Amino acid sequence: MGAPVERTRVRRLPDKQVRDRAALHGVLDAGLVAHVAFVHDGHPFAIPVAYARDADTVLFHGSTGSRLFRLLAEGAPCCLSVTLLDGLILARSAFEASMRYRSAMVLGACSVVEDQVPALRTISEHLTPGRWEQIRPPSRKELAATLVLALPLEEWSLKVSDGWPETSDEDAGWSPPTGVIPIRTVRDEFIEGESS
Amino acid sequence: MGAPVERTRVRRLPDKQVRDRAALHGVLDAGLVAHVAFVHDGHPFAIPVAYARDADTVLFHGSTGSRLFRLLAEGAPCCLSVTLLDGLILARSAFEASMRYRSAMVLGACSVVEDQVPALRTISEHLTPGRWEQIRPPSRKELAATLVLALPLEEWSLKVSDGWPETSDEDAGWSPPTGVIPIRTVRDEFIEGESS
């Protein structure tokens, strides 16, 4: 990564900060939905988007009819966060109860991707590998209605919590079961169907 | 809900907007992690937090040592988003590929919860029902290090996508399998352990 900049330095629980770019890639590649934060009329918003990583860029898309996507397309400052929840950490105390997670945050501003089709294909292949070859590619009209945005992986942070519950002297006399409830996202069997 | 205000009116895909407060409660009760967006030094941030709903309030907590939580505690405008991904919608075209999701967004400003223990209990019971009775309650020192924040469910939106893939005339001649891959979050079996 580039030099860690001040605003992506992890202050809370700094031992959880991971500076390895390959680990960042791994988290982004494992997620399906990101939350993109931006400021509109002075108020912050966080909206969910499907996305994919392409080398050192995160790609996502929206409608040209969306004011919020147009704002992002104009280069408004944004923050894209991907959080993977991996488990619940059950400690002896309420204070030490926590979560296992991998949390990536990318700060910056988006640019508009002019070469839309390869980018849309990258997003499609991330979500549903192999699907792109089977489906009708976007028409000129559909592309005209689509904004594809790219956010570079320049200023980012990654926080990983993968440990076990901590115990302190204060916990003497308290002995509930301690450990981790793993949490996973699973894809169930495909259900065929179509809107009529 | 209160009168829908302009900035939470769903403009894109307005047929997906749900105005039923019970449905909002249901989505918040089904989620474990929210993303909270706020502005710090002119830049938007979205950070993940564990949370719980208590009647018409969302509760979450952080450290008094966190600049970002102190900012929220001071009443900075924020947006709390909870997104549940329910499936991938596989259409005949790239353009109609989409997701099944339930996405709640709450706008407002937080207040500090003075009566911390019941609020922390609510969060604990949301994440790990029944656990609170077994664990050591927070000490005075731990409470002094904890900020509990409440965001009222006053200005909010809920978007639900639960349909099937759409087909248009342009898709003639394209007949890949269409339907939905359901996505679920599962809790695996508890693994006992403790940090040594």
Coordinates of C-alpha atoms in Angstrom, one line a residue, chain B residues 14-184:
Chain B
P14 CA -40.0 3.6 -6.0
D15 CA -42.1 0.4 -6.2
K16 CA -39.6 -1.2 -3.8
Q17 CA -40.2 1.4 -1.1
V18 CA -42.0 0.0 2.0
R19 CA -43.7 2.4 4.3
D20 CA -44.7 0.0 7.0
R21 CA -43.0 0.6 10.3
A22 CA -43.4 -3.1 11.4
A23 CA -41.4 -4.1 8.3
L24 CA -38.7 -1.6 9.3
H25 CA -38.6 -3.2 12.7
G26 CA -38.4 -6.6 11.2
V27 CA -35.4 -5.7 9.1
L28 CA -33.6 -4.1 11.9
D29 CA -34.3 -7.0 14.2
A30 CA -32.9 -9.5 11.6
G31 CA -29.6 -7.7 11.1
L32 CA -26.5 -7.9 13.3
V33 CA -24.3 -5.2 11.8
A34 CA -25.2 -1.7 10.7
H35 CA -23.0 0.8 8.8
V36 CA -23.1 4.3 10.3
A37 CA -22.1 7.2 8.0
F38 CA -21.0 10.6 9.3
V39 CA -18.8 13.4 8.1
H40 CA -15.4 14.0 9.7
D41 CA -13.1 16.8 8.6
G42 CA -15.3 17.2 5.5
H43 CA -15.0 13.6 4.4
P44 CA -17.7 10.9 4.7
F45 CA -17.0 7.7 6.6
A46 CA -19.1 4.5 7.0
I47 CA -18.1 2.3 9.9
P48 CA -19.7 -1.0 10.9
V49 CA -21.3 -1.3 14.3
A50 CA -23.2 -4.0 16.2
Y51 CA -26.6 -2.6 17.2
A52 CA -30.1 -3.5 18.4
R53 CA -33.5 -2.0 18.1
D54 CA -35.3 -0.9 21.2
A55 CA -38.9 0.2 20.4
D56 CA -38.4 3.1 18.0
T57 CA -34.7 3.6 18.6
V58 CA -31.6 2.0 17.3
L59 CA -28.9 1.5 20.0
F60 CA -25.2 1.0 19.4
H61 CA -22.1 1.5 21.4
G62 CA -18.5 2.4 21.1
S63 CA -15.5 3.6 23.1
T64 CA -15.2 7.0 24.7
G65 CA -11.7 6.9 23.3
S66 CA -13.0 6.9 19.7
R67 CA -13.0 10.3 18.1
L68 CA -15.7 9.1 15.8
F69 CA -18.0 8.0 18.5
R70 CA -17.4 11.2 20.4
L71 CA -18.4 13.1 17.2
L72 CA -21.6 11.0 17.0
A73 CA -22.3 11.6 20.7
E74 CA -22.1 15.3 20.1
G75 CA -25.1 15.0 17.7
A76 CA -23.3 15.0 14.3
P77 CA -25.7 14.1 11.5
C78 CA -25.6 10.5 10.6
C79 CA -27.1 7.7 8.6
L80 CA -27.4 4.2 9.8
S81 CA -27.9 1.6 7.2
V82 CA -28.8 -2.1 7.6
T83 CA -28.7 -4.2 4.4
L84 CA -29.8 -7.8 4.4
L85 CA -28.8 -9.6 1.2
D86 CA -31.4 -12.3 0.4
G87 CA -30.4 -13.5 -3.0
L88 CA -29.0 -13.0 -6.5
I89 CA -31.5 -12.5 -9.3
L90 CA -30.3 -14.1 -12.5
A91 CA -32.1 -12.6 -15.5
R92 CA -31.7 -13.2 -19.2
S93 CA -29.9 -9.9 -19.6
A94 CA -27.0 -8.3 -17.8
F95 CA -29.1 -5.2 -17.3
E96 CA -31.8 -7.0 -15.4
A97 CA -29.4 -8.9 -13.2
S98 CA -30.0 -7.8 -9.6
M99 CA -30.3 -8.7 -6.0
R100 CA -33.0 -9.6 -3.5
Y101 CA -32.4 -7.5 -0.5
R102 CA -34.0 -5.6 2.4
S103 CA -32.3 -2.3 3.0
A104 CA -33.1 0.1 5.9
M105 CA -31.7 3.6 6.2
V106 CA -32.2 5.8 9.2
L107 CA -31.2 9.5 9.1
G108 CA -30.8 11.7 12.1
A109 CA -28.5 12.5 15.0
C110 CA -27.7 10.3 18.0
S111 CA -28.2 11.1 21.6
V112 CA -26.1 9.7 24.4
V113 CA -27.9 7.0 26.5
E114 CA -27.3 7.8 30.2
D115 CA -28.9 4.6 31.5
Q116 CA -26.2 2.4 29.9
V117 CA -26.8 -1.0 31.4
P118 CA -30.4 -1.7 30.0
A119 CA -29.2 -0.5 26.6
L120 CA -26.1 -2.7 26.6
R121 CA -28.3 -5.6 27.7
T122 CA -30.7 -4.9 24.8
I123 CA -27.8 -5.1 22.3
S124 CA -26.4 -8.2 24.0
E125 CA -29.7 -9.9 23.9
H126 CA -30.2 -9.1 20.3
L127 CA -26.9 -10.6 19.3
T128 CA -26.8 -13.5 21.7
P129 CA -30.2 -14.1 23.3
G130 CA -30.1 -15.4 26.9
R131 CA -26.4 -14.6 27.3
W132 CA -26.7 -11.5 29.5
E133 CA -27.8 -13.5 32.6
Q134 CA -24.7 -15.7 32.4
I135 CA -22.0 -13.0 32.1
R136 CA -20.3 -10.5 34.3
P137 CA -22.2 -7.2 34.0
P138 CA -20.1 -4.1 33.1
S139 CA -18.1 -2.5 36.0
R140 CA -18.2 1.2 36.7
K141 CA -14.9 1.6 35.0
E142 CA -16.0 -0.3 31.9
L143 CA -19.2 1.8 31.7
A144 CA -17.1 5.0 32.0
A145 CA -15.2 3.8 28.9
T146 CA -18.4 3.1 26.9
L147 CA -20.5 5.5 24.9
V148 CA -24.0 4.2 24.2
L149 CA -25.8 6.0 21.5
A150 CA -29.5 6.1 20.4
L151 CA -30.7 7.0 17.0
P152 CA -34.5 7.5 16.8
L153 CA -36.5 5.9 14.0
E154 CA -38.0 9.2 12.8
E155 CA -36.7 9.8 9.4
W156 CA -36.2 6.5 7.6
S157 CA -36.7 4.5 4.4
L158 CA -37.0 0.8 3.7
K159 CA -36.4 -0.7 0.3
V160 CA -37.3 -4.4 -0.3
S161 CA -36.4 -6.3 -3.5
D162 CA -38.0 -9.8 -3.4
G163 CA -39.0 -10.5 -6.9
W164 CA -38.0 -12.5 -9.9
P165 CA -36.0 -11.7 -12.9
E166 CA -37.6 -9.4 -15.5
T167 CA -37.6 -10.1 -19.2
S168 CA -38.0 -7.8 -22.1
D169 CA -38.6 -8.1 -25.9
E170 CA -34.9 -7.6 -26.4
D171 CA -34.2 -10.9 -24.7
A172 CA -35.7 -12.9 -27.5
G173 CA -33.3 -15.7 -28.5
W174 CA -31.6 -15.6 -25.1
S175 CA -32.6 -18.5 -22.8
P176 CA -30.2 -19.0 -20.0
P177 CA -31.6 -20.5 -16.8
T178 CA -33.3 -17.7 -14.9
G179 CA -34.2 -17.4 -11.3
V180 CA -32.8 -16.7 -7.9
I181 CA -29.9 -18.0 -5.8
P182 CA -31.1 -17.5 -2.2
I183 CA -28.5 -16.2 0.2
R184 CA -28.6 -16.7 3.9

